[in-house]
Short mmCIF file of N, CA and C in Angstrom, two decimals:
data_model
loop_
_atom_site.label_atom_id
_atom_site.label_comp_id
_atom_site.label_asym_id
_atom_site.label_seq_id
_atom_site.Cartn_x
_atom_site.Cartn_y
_atom_site.Cartn_z
N UNK A 1385 100.74 118.44 90.41
CA UNK A 1385 100.78 120.43 91.52
C UNK A 1385 102.65 120.27 91.73
N UNK A 1386 102.93 121.51 91.64
CA UNK A 1386 104.32 122.64 92.06
C UNK A 1386 104.99 122.18 93.50
N UNK A 1387 105.89 121.57 93.09
CA UNK A 1387 106.95 121.02 94.25
C UNK A 1387 108.03 121.64 94.46
N UNK A 1388 107.65 123.62 94.78
CA UNK A 1388 108.17 124.47 95.74
C UNK A 1388 107.74 123.79 96.90
N UNK A 1389 109.02 124.27 97.53
CA UNK A 1389 108.57 124.03 99.38
C UNK A 1389 107.54 125.16 99.31
N UNK A 1390 107.09 126.39 98.97
CA UNK A 1390 106.49 126.93 99.13
C UNK A 1390 104.55 126.46 98.82
N UNK A 1391 104.61 126.17 97.56
CA UNK A 1391 103.68 125.41 97.11
C UNK A 1391 103.28 123.91 97.70
N UNK A 1392 104.35 123.18 98.46
CA UNK A 1392 103.70 121.88 99.05
C UNK A 1392 103.56 122.60 100.46
N UNK A 1393 104.21 123.98 100.93
CA UNK A 1393 103.67 123.85 102.63
C UNK A 1393 102.50 124.49 102.52
N UNK A 1394 101.93 125.32 101.80
CA UNK A 1394 100.74 125.63 101.89
C UNK A 1394 99.56 124.60 100.37
N UNK A 1395 99.87 124.20 99.96
CA UNK A 1395 98.92 122.59 99.51
C UNK A 1395 98.83 121.95 100.61
N UNK A 1396 99.63 121.70 101.76
CA UNK A 1396 99.23 120.58 102.44
C UNK A 1396 99.02 121.34 103.42
N UNK A 1397 99.11 122.34 103.73
CA UNK A 1397 98.02 123.50 105.01
C UNK A 1397 96.79 123.63 104.73
N UNK A 1398 96.22 123.92 103.53
CA UNK A 1398 95.32 123.68 102.69
C UNK A 1398 94.11 122.59 103.21
N UNK A 1399 94.98 121.62 102.77
CA UNK A 1399 94.29 120.27 102.82
C UNK A 1399 93.29 119.82 103.90
N UNK A 1400 94.92 119.68 104.35
CA UNK A 1400 94.62 119.41 105.88
C UNK A 1400 93.95 120.16 106.70
N UNK A 1401 93.78 121.59 106.55
CA UNK A 1401 92.77 122.47 107.23
C UNK A 1401 91.17 121.66 106.33
N UNK A 1402 91.22 121.18 105.81
CA UNK A 1402 89.63 121.18 104.89
C UNK A 1402 89.63 119.96 105.29
N UNK A 1403 90.46 119.08 106.06
CA UNK A 1403 89.93 117.36 106.35
C UNK A 1403 89.45 117.92 108.13
N UNK A 1404 90.04 119.15 108.25
CA UNK A 1404 89.91 118.90 109.81
C UNK A 1404 88.36 119.83 109.61
N UNK A 1405 88.23 120.73 109.02
CA UNK A 1405 87.31 121.34 108.99
C UNK A 1405 85.78 119.96 108.44
N UNK A 1406 85.72 119.64 108.01
CA UNK A 1406 85.04 118.43 107.38
C UNK A 1406 84.80 117.59 108.91
N UNK A 1407 86.09 117.29 109.45
CA UNK A 1407 85.52 116.37 110.89
C UNK A 1407 84.87 117.12 111.59
N UNK A 1408 85.71 118.65 111.50
CA UNK A 1408 85.37 119.37 112.67
C UNK A 1408 83.80 119.47 112.97
N UNK A 1409 83.04 119.64 111.47
CA UNK A 1409 82.00 120.02 111.08
C UNK A 1409 80.80 118.62 111.43
N UNK A 1410 81.29 117.18 111.61
CA UNK A 1410 80.30 115.98 111.63
C UNK A 1410 79.60 116.00 113.00
N UNK A 1411 78.52 116.12 113.23
CA UNK A 1411 78.33 115.41 115.08
C UNK A 1411 78.65 114.27 115.47
N UNK A 1412 78.69 114.68 117.28
CA UNK A 1412 79.68 113.43 117.77
C UNK A 1412 80.12 112.81 117.59
N UNK A 1413 78.25 111.70 116.99
CA UNK A 1413 77.64 110.31 117.15
C UNK A 1413 78.24 109.83 115.43
N UNK A 1414 78.44 110.64 114.46
CA UNK A 1414 79.32 110.10 113.25
C UNK A 1414 80.79 109.78 113.26
N UNK A 1415 81.02 110.23 114.07
CA UNK A 1415 82.76 109.59 114.23
C UNK A 1415 83.14 109.21 114.25
N UNK A 1416 81.95 108.32 114.69
CA UNK A 1416 82.24 106.76 115.65
C UNK A 1416 81.94 105.77 114.86
N UNK A 1417 81.02 106.21 114.66
CA UNK A 1417 80.09 105.56 113.07
C UNK A 1417 80.14 104.51 111.63
N UNK A 1418 79.98 103.43 111.78
CA UNK A 1418 80.95 102.82 110.64
C UNK A 1418 80.71 103.39 109.03
N UNK A 1419 80.88 103.58 108.66
CA UNK A 1419 80.82 103.63 106.76
C UNK A 1419 80.07 102.45 106.56
N UNK A 1420 79.67 102.66 105.10
CA UNK A 1420 78.43 102.26 104.44
C UNK A 1420 79.19 101.13 103.59
N UNK A 1421 79.32 100.24 103.55
CA UNK A 1421 79.96 99.18 102.43
C UNK A 1421 81.59 98.94 103.13
N UNK A 1422 81.99 97.77 102.57
CA UNK A 1422 83.34 97.42 103.59
C UNK A 1422 84.75 97.66 102.76
N UNK A 1423 84.71 98.64 102.18
CA UNK A 1423 86.17 98.96 102.11
C UNK A 1423 87.05 98.92 103.49
N UNK A 1424 88.51 99.11 103.12
CA UNK A 1424 89.37 98.54 103.55
C UNK A 1424 89.02 99.43 105.05
N UNK A 1425 88.85 101.00 105.29
CA UNK A 1425 88.85 101.57 106.03
C UNK A 1425 87.25 102.37 106.48
N UNK A 1426 87.54 102.17 107.39
CA UNK A 1426 85.65 101.08 108.25
C UNK A 1426 84.49 102.69 109.12
N UNK A 1427 85.66 103.37 109.35
CA UNK A 1427 84.93 104.91 110.15
C UNK A 1427 86.70 105.89 109.38
N UNK A 1428 85.69 106.85 110.46
CA UNK A 1428 86.86 108.17 110.23
C UNK A 1428 88.75 107.85 111.64
N UNK A 1429 88.61 107.26 112.25
CA UNK A 1429 89.42 106.65 113.07
C UNK A 1429 90.58 105.97 111.50
N UNK A 1430 89.87 104.69 111.09
CA UNK A 1430 90.68 103.88 110.18
C UNK A 1430 91.58 105.13 109.19
N UNK A 1431 90.52 106.10 108.50
CA UNK A 1431 91.05 107.14 107.64
C UNK A 1431 92.26 107.74 108.75
N UNK A 1432 92.47 108.03 109.36
CA UNK A 1432 93.41 109.29 109.71
C UNK A 1432 94.21 108.09 110.58
N UNK A 1433 93.95 106.88 111.28
CA UNK A 1433 94.97 106.12 110.89
C UNK A 1433 96.40 106.11 110.48
N UNK A 1434 95.44 106.10 108.93
CA UNK A 1434 95.94 105.32 107.62
C UNK A 1434 96.64 106.96 107.32
N UNK A 1435 96.08 107.85 107.69
CA UNK A 1435 97.07 109.20 107.14
C UNK A 1435 97.94 109.12 108.47
N UNK A 1436 98.31 109.42 109.34
CA UNK A 1436 99.29 109.21 110.64
C UNK A 1436 100.54 108.10 110.01
N UNK A 1437 100.03 106.52 109.70
CA UNK A 1437 100.85 105.90 109.42
C UNK A 1437 101.45 105.92 108.06
N UNK A 1438 101.09 106.77 107.65
CA UNK A 1438 101.54 107.13 106.32
C UNK A 1438 103.01 108.21 106.47
N UNK A 1439 102.88 108.92 107.54
CA UNK A 1439 103.40 110.16 107.96
C UNK A 1439 104.61 109.70 108.05
N UNK A 1440 105.14 108.45 108.73
CA UNK A 1440 106.19 108.00 109.66
C UNK A 1440 106.38 107.15 108.92
N UNK A 1441 106.15 106.26 107.76
CA UNK A 1441 106.61 105.66 106.59
C UNK A 1441 107.76 106.63 106.06
N UNK A 1442 106.99 107.50 105.68
CA UNK A 1442 107.47 109.23 104.81
C UNK A 1442 108.60 109.08 106.28
N UNK A 1443 108.51 109.51 107.19
CA UNK A 1443 110.05 110.08 107.94
C UNK A 1443 110.85 108.79 107.66
N UNK A 1444 110.59 107.74 108.07
CA UNK A 1444 111.39 106.61 107.75
C UNK A 1444 112.38 106.77 106.98
N UNK A 1445 111.42 106.61 106.04
CA UNK A 1445 111.88 106.18 104.60
C UNK A 1445 113.63 107.62 104.20
N UNK A 1446 112.48 109.29 104.91
CA UNK A 1446 113.92 110.02 104.83
C UNK A 1446 115.19 110.46 105.88
N UNK A 1447 114.87 110.02 107.01
CA UNK A 1447 115.69 109.18 107.47
C UNK A 1447 116.76 107.70 107.43
N UNK A 1448 116.34 107.70 106.58
CA UNK A 1448 117.32 106.16 106.26
C UNK A 1448 117.64 107.15 105.83
N UNK A 1449 117.09 107.84 104.41
CA UNK A 1449 118.11 107.95 102.90
C UNK A 1449 119.05 109.13 103.72
N UNK A 1450 118.59 109.83 104.49
CA UNK A 1450 119.69 110.79 104.32
C UNK A 1450 120.65 110.64 105.40
N UNK A 1451 121.14 109.67 105.34
CA UNK A 1451 122.79 108.32 106.20
C UNK A 1451 122.55 107.63 104.98
N UNK A 1452 122.40 107.73 104.40
CA UNK A 1452 122.96 106.94 102.58
C UNK A 1452 121.85 105.34 102.90
N UNK A 1453 121.15 105.77 103.32
CA UNK A 1453 120.59 103.97 103.46
C UNK A 1453 119.54 103.81 101.97
N UNK A 1454 118.62 102.72 101.76
CA UNK A 1454 117.99 102.78 100.48
C UNK A 1454 116.42 102.35 101.09
N UNK A 1455 116.33 103.11 101.58
CA UNK A 1455 114.69 102.43 102.68
C UNK A 1455 114.10 101.30 101.99
N UNK A 1456 113.23 100.92 102.21
CA UNK A 1456 112.23 99.73 101.64
C UNK A 1456 111.62 100.41 101.17
N UNK A 1457 111.13 100.93 100.65
CA UNK A 1457 109.63 101.24 99.92
C UNK A 1457 108.74 100.59 99.54
N UNK A 1458 107.22 100.46 99.81
CA UNK A 1458 106.75 101.49 100.86
C UNK A 1458 107.35 101.01 102.22
N UNK A 1459 107.07 99.61 102.47
CA UNK A 1459 107.79 98.68 104.05
C UNK A 1459 108.22 97.98 103.64
N UNK A 1460 109.35 97.49 104.70
CA UNK A 1460 109.87 96.53 104.94
C UNK A 1460 108.50 94.77 104.89
N UNK A 1461 109.24 94.57 104.03
CA UNK A 1461 108.67 93.29 103.41
C UNK A 1461 107.47 93.33 101.84
N UNK A 1462 107.45 94.86 101.94
CA UNK A 1462 106.25 95.19 101.04
C UNK A 1462 106.60 95.73 99.04
N UNK A 1463 105.83 95.06 98.75
CA UNK A 1463 105.99 96.02 97.52
C UNK A 1463 105.23 96.42 97.56
N UNK A 1464 104.66 97.79 96.32
CA UNK A 1464 103.81 98.72 95.73
C UNK A 1464 102.65 97.69 95.15
N UNK A 1465 103.50 96.54 95.32
CA UNK A 1465 101.84 95.31 94.52
C UNK A 1465 101.21 94.94 95.03
N UNK A 1466 101.70 94.88 96.40
CA UNK A 1466 101.14 94.45 97.92
C UNK A 1466 100.34 95.79 98.48
N UNK A 1467 100.19 96.75 98.29
CA UNK A 1467 100.19 98.38 98.66
C UNK A 1467 98.23 97.66 99.92
N UNK A 1468 97.77 96.53 99.17
CA UNK A 1468 96.67 96.12 99.76
C UNK A 1468 96.40 95.77 101.60
N UNK A 1469 97.85 94.62 101.48
CA UNK A 1469 98.47 94.05 102.57
C UNK A 1469 98.70 95.44 103.44
N UNK A 1470 99.50 95.88 102.86
CA UNK A 1470 100.44 96.59 104.18
C UNK A 1470 99.41 97.48 104.17
N UNK A 1471 97.95 98.23 103.92
CA UNK A 1471 97.93 98.84 104.41
C UNK A 1471 96.45 98.43 104.92
N UNK A 1472 96.44 97.62 104.60
CA UNK A 1472 95.77 96.36 105.93
C UNK A 1472 96.45 96.27 107.13
N UNK A 1473 97.23 95.93 107.31
CA UNK A 1473 98.25 95.75 108.58
C UNK A 1473 98.42 96.96 109.26
N UNK A 1474 99.03 98.32 108.54
CA UNK A 1474 98.55 99.87 108.83
C UNK A 1474 96.94 100.01 109.63
N UNK A 1475 95.83 98.90 108.86
CA UNK A 1475 95.09 100.20 109.74
C UNK A 1475 94.95 98.90 111.25
N UNK A 1476 95.28 97.50 110.84
CA UNK A 1476 95.31 96.63 112.05
C UNK A 1476 95.75 97.56 113.70
N UNK A 1477 97.31 97.65 112.78
CA UNK A 1477 97.99 98.12 114.36
C UNK A 1477 97.02 99.37 114.72
N UNK A 1478 96.32 100.11 113.94
CA UNK A 1478 95.97 101.00 115.19
C UNK A 1478 94.78 100.87 115.41
N UNK A 1479 94.01 99.74 115.54
CA UNK A 1479 92.59 99.94 116.05
C UNK A 1479 92.75 100.01 117.31
N UNK A 1480 93.21 99.74 118.44
CA UNK A 1480 93.31 99.89 119.48
C UNK A 1480 93.83 101.58 120.04
N UNK A 1481 93.73 102.32 119.08
CA UNK A 1481 93.99 104.32 119.53
C UNK A 1481 92.26 104.58 119.11
N UNK A 1482 92.20 105.39 120.00
CA UNK A 1482 90.60 106.29 119.77
C UNK A 1482 90.92 107.80 118.36
N UNK A 1483 90.08 107.69 118.21
CA UNK A 1483 89.88 109.36 117.37
C UNK A 1483 90.96 110.31 117.95
N UNK A 1484 90.41 110.53 119.20
CA UNK A 1484 90.78 111.27 119.73
C UNK A 1484 92.37 111.66 119.60
N UNK A 1485 92.78 111.04 120.45
CA UNK A 1485 94.35 110.29 120.00
C UNK A 1485 95.01 110.75 119.29
N UNK A 1486 94.32 110.01 117.99
CA UNK A 1486 94.90 109.65 116.90
C UNK A 1486 94.46 110.85 115.28
N UNK A 1487 94.25 112.03 116.41
CA UNK A 1487 94.07 112.85 115.57
C UNK A 1487 95.18 114.50 116.14
N UNK A 1488 95.77 114.24 117.98
CA UNK A 1488 96.46 114.61 118.31
C UNK A 1488 98.05 114.15 117.30
N UNK A 1489 97.79 113.21 117.12
CA UNK A 1489 98.69 112.50 116.16
C UNK A 1489 99.62 112.67 115.10
N UNK A 1490 98.12 112.64 114.44
CA UNK A 1490 97.61 114.05 112.70
C UNK A 1490 98.32 114.82 112.95
N UNK A 1491 98.00 115.77 113.87
CA UNK A 1491 98.51 117.31 113.78
C UNK A 1491 100.04 116.74 114.20
N UNK A 1492 100.51 116.24 115.50
CA UNK A 1492 101.83 116.24 115.03
C UNK A 1492 103.06 116.07 114.34
N UNK A 1493 101.94 114.98 113.08
CA UNK A 1493 103.13 113.62 112.29
C UNK A 1493 102.85 115.07 110.57
N UNK A 1494 101.87 115.53 111.05
CA UNK A 1494 101.77 117.09 109.71
C UNK A 1494 102.61 117.95 110.27
N UNK A 1495 102.75 117.84 111.10
CA UNK A 1495 104.06 119.20 111.57
C UNK A 1495 105.23 118.52 111.80
N UNK A 1496 105.15 117.41 111.82
CA UNK A 1496 106.56 117.10 110.76
C UNK A 1496 106.73 117.19 110.07
N UNK A 1497 106.22 116.52 109.13
CA UNK A 1497 106.01 117.03 107.92
C UNK A 1497 106.24 117.88 107.02
N UNK A 1498 105.66 119.73 107.95
CA UNK A 1498 105.57 120.32 107.05
C UNK A 1498 107.26 120.99 107.19
N UNK A 1499 107.63 120.11 108.39
CA UNK A 1499 109.42 120.51 108.93
C UNK A 1499 109.99 120.51 108.16
N UNK A 1500 109.67 118.94 107.87
CA UNK A 1500 111.26 118.37 107.12
C UNK A 1500 110.59 119.14 105.58
N UNK A 1501 109.87 119.42 105.09
CA UNK A 1501 109.43 119.86 103.66
C UNK A 1501 110.24 121.20 104.10
N UNK A 1502 110.28 122.31 105.04
CA UNK A 1502 110.66 123.56 104.92
C UNK A 1502 112.17 123.66 105.54
N UNK A 1503 113.13 122.08 106.02
CA UNK A 1503 114.16 121.97 105.34
C UNK A 1503 114.86 121.98 104.00
N UNK A 1504 114.31 121.63 103.44
CA UNK A 1504 114.29 121.69 101.42
C UNK A 1504 114.51 122.46 101.26
N UNK A 1505 115.63 122.29 99.55
CA UNK A 1505 115.05 123.64 98.85
C UNK A 1505 114.36 123.61 97.91
N UNK A 1506 113.85 124.27 96.92
CA UNK A 1506 112.97 123.76 96.04
C UNK A 1506 113.95 123.23 94.86
N UNK A 1507 114.90 122.70 95.37
CA UNK A 1507 115.58 121.86 93.84
C UNK A 1507 116.20 120.27 94.27
N UNK A 1508 116.16 121.14 95.77
CA UNK A 1508 116.04 119.29 96.70
C UNK A 1508 114.62 118.82 96.16
N UNK A 1509 113.87 119.96 96.62
CA UNK A 1509 112.06 119.23 96.44
C UNK A 1509 111.55 118.48 94.47
N UNK A 1510 112.38 119.38 94.19
CA UNK A 1510 111.55 118.85 92.62
C UNK A 1510 112.63 118.41 92.27
N UNK A 1511 113.47 118.32 91.97
CA UNK A 1511 114.92 117.91 91.21
C UNK A 1511 115.23 115.86 91.72
N UNK A 1512 114.37 115.31 90.50
CA UNK A 1512 113.61 113.72 90.86
C UNK A 1512 115.56 112.79 90.76
N UNK A 1513 116.70 113.67 90.84
CA UNK A 1513 117.69 112.64 90.89
C UNK A 1513 118.49 113.58 92.66
N UNK A 1514 117.79 114.21 93.43
CA UNK A 1514 118.08 114.84 94.33
C UNK A 1514 118.59 113.90 94.78
N UNK A 1515 118.21 112.96 95.70
CA UNK A 1515 118.34 111.63 96.54
C UNK A 1515 118.25 109.57 96.32
N UNK A 1516 118.96 109.40 96.56
CA UNK A 1516 119.14 108.37 95.73
C UNK A 1516 118.15 107.06 96.37
N UNK A 1517 117.73 107.34 97.38
CA UNK A 1517 116.76 106.70 98.13
C UNK A 1517 114.75 106.86 97.27
N UNK A 1518 115.14 108.04 96.28
CA UNK A 1518 113.85 108.42 96.37
C UNK A 1518 114.41 107.52 95.04
N UNK A 1519 114.24 106.86 93.89
CA UNK A 1519 114.68 105.90 92.87
C UNK A 1519 113.84 107.07 91.57
N UNK A 1520 113.96 108.41 90.96
CA UNK A 1520 114.04 108.97 90.99
C UNK A 1520 112.64 109.85 90.50
N UNK A 1521 112.01 110.23 91.50
CA UNK A 1521 110.96 110.40 91.78
C UNK A 1521 111.75 111.48 92.81
N UNK A 1522 110.95 112.86 92.82
CA UNK A 1522 110.99 114.33 93.14
C UNK A 1522 110.98 113.99 95.09
N UNK A 1523 111.51 114.00 95.89
CA UNK A 1523 111.19 114.25 97.36
C UNK A 1523 109.83 115.04 97.66
N UNK A 1524 110.28 116.03 96.81
CA UNK A 1524 108.55 117.16 96.70
C UNK A 1524 107.60 116.11 96.27
N UNK A 1525 107.68 114.82 95.55
CA UNK A 1525 106.10 114.08 95.49
C UNK A 1525 105.66 112.79 96.45
N UNK A 1526 107.07 112.58 97.20
CA UNK A 1526 106.16 112.16 98.61
C UNK A 1526 106.11 113.09 99.17
N UNK A 1527 106.01 113.93 99.53
CA UNK A 1527 105.39 115.15 100.09
C UNK A 1527 104.16 115.32 99.84
N UNK A 1528 104.11 115.29 98.75
CA UNK A 1528 102.57 115.89 98.20
C UNK A 1528 101.47 114.46 98.73
N UNK A 1529 102.47 113.20 97.99
CA UNK A 1529 100.81 112.16 97.81
C UNK A 1529 100.77 111.88 99.70
N UNK A 1530 101.99 112.20 100.30
CA UNK A 1530 101.86 111.40 102.04
C UNK A 1530 101.38 112.92 102.29
N UNK A 1531 100.82 114.02 102.06
CA UNK A 1531 100.08 115.10 102.21
C UNK A 1531 99.05 115.30 102.03
N UNK A 1532 98.83 116.85 101.58
CA UNK A 1532 98.13 117.12 100.78
C UNK A 1532 97.43 116.50 99.82
N UNK A 1533 97.86 115.58 99.30
CA UNK A 1533 96.36 114.30 98.35
C UNK A 1533 96.94 113.47 99.36
N UNK A 1534 96.97 112.96 100.16
CA UNK A 1534 95.78 112.27 101.13
C UNK A 1534 95.07 112.44 101.75
N UNK A 1535 95.80 113.97 101.89
CA UNK A 1535 94.19 114.94 102.79
C UNK A 1535 92.70 114.96 102.21
N UNK A 1536 93.03 115.31 100.36
CA UNK A 1536 91.66 114.85 99.98
C UNK A 1536 91.35 113.69 99.74
N UNK A 1537 92.50 112.69 99.19
CA UNK A 1537 91.39 111.05 99.56
C UNK A 1537 90.40 111.27 100.83
N UNK A 1538 91.79 111.04 101.49
CA UNK A 1538 90.67 110.96 103.15
C UNK A 1538 89.14 111.74 103.24
N UNK A 1539 89.37 113.37 103.11
CA UNK A 1539 87.85 113.82 102.62
C UNK A 1539 87.10 113.10 101.39
N UNK A 1540 87.06 112.73 100.57
CA UNK A 1540 86.42 112.01 99.67
C UNK A 1540 86.49 110.63 100.18
N UNK A 1541 87.52 110.34 100.94
CA UNK A 1541 86.53 109.02 101.63
C UNK A 1541 85.87 108.58 102.74
N UNK A 1542 86.03 110.14 103.50
CA UNK A 1542 85.23 109.78 104.36
C UNK A 1542 83.42 110.76 104.61
N UNK A 1543 83.89 111.37 103.33
CA UNK A 1543 82.20 111.19 102.85
C UNK A 1543 81.61 110.72 101.74
N UNK A 1544 82.24 109.82 101.19
CA UNK A 1544 81.19 108.43 100.79
C UNK A 1544 81.22 107.49 102.18
N UNK A 1545 81.93 107.46 102.94
CA UNK A 1545 81.72 106.34 104.06
C UNK A 1545 80.80 107.29 104.22
N UNK A 1546 80.65 107.90 105.11
CA UNK A 1546 79.08 108.39 105.87
C UNK A 1546 78.10 108.72 104.54
N UNK A 1547 78.35 108.83 103.31
CA UNK A 1547 76.92 109.21 102.37
C UNK A 1547 76.73 110.92 103.16
N UNK A 1548 77.65 111.55 102.58
CA UNK A 1548 77.53 112.82 103.09
C UNK A 1548 76.52 113.75 101.88
N UNK A 1549 77.59 113.05 100.86
CA UNK A 1549 76.14 113.77 99.34
C UNK A 1549 78.21 114.59 99.11
N UNK A 1550 78.22 116.41 98.63
CA UNK A 1550 79.26 116.69 98.11
C UNK A 1550 80.24 117.41 99.52
N UNK A 1551 79.59 117.76 100.72
CA UNK A 1551 80.90 117.97 101.61
C UNK A 1551 82.13 117.52 101.38
N UNK A 1552 82.87 117.30 100.45
CA UNK A 1552 84.28 117.09 100.57
C UNK A 1552 84.40 118.37 99.81
#
């Protein structure tokens, strides 16, 4: 994925639209249906909560980094080796939030992600050393992984979980 501002905004929006189209095309009774299998995310709500939670993490990393901090990535008390535990904690945090509420929150956090991307130059988004807090990864990579790439993952997860076949 190209990490320029235009490519990120376009790619994130395209993947987000495809995700919303998939969800919007599901019959209402399927929206609350439990997924087949024993995966961490057990329904559409869990997948949407996961996306929103990662937007929140990215916002925190950026905010901490902008004031010269070194944010705990992926989160305080977690390492990438403990990612499964973090994701389970994030899933549990949103269990009392309805899918319609989460979709509204996700729309808002997607817009926030896109606004963050728009505030940066191509050089800032593409440069691996633009920000110390990204520890050698381009900021644009964070924006893509928490945005468009994550939305594509969500479509695949929903499609597989609901056994929709090739609809992703």
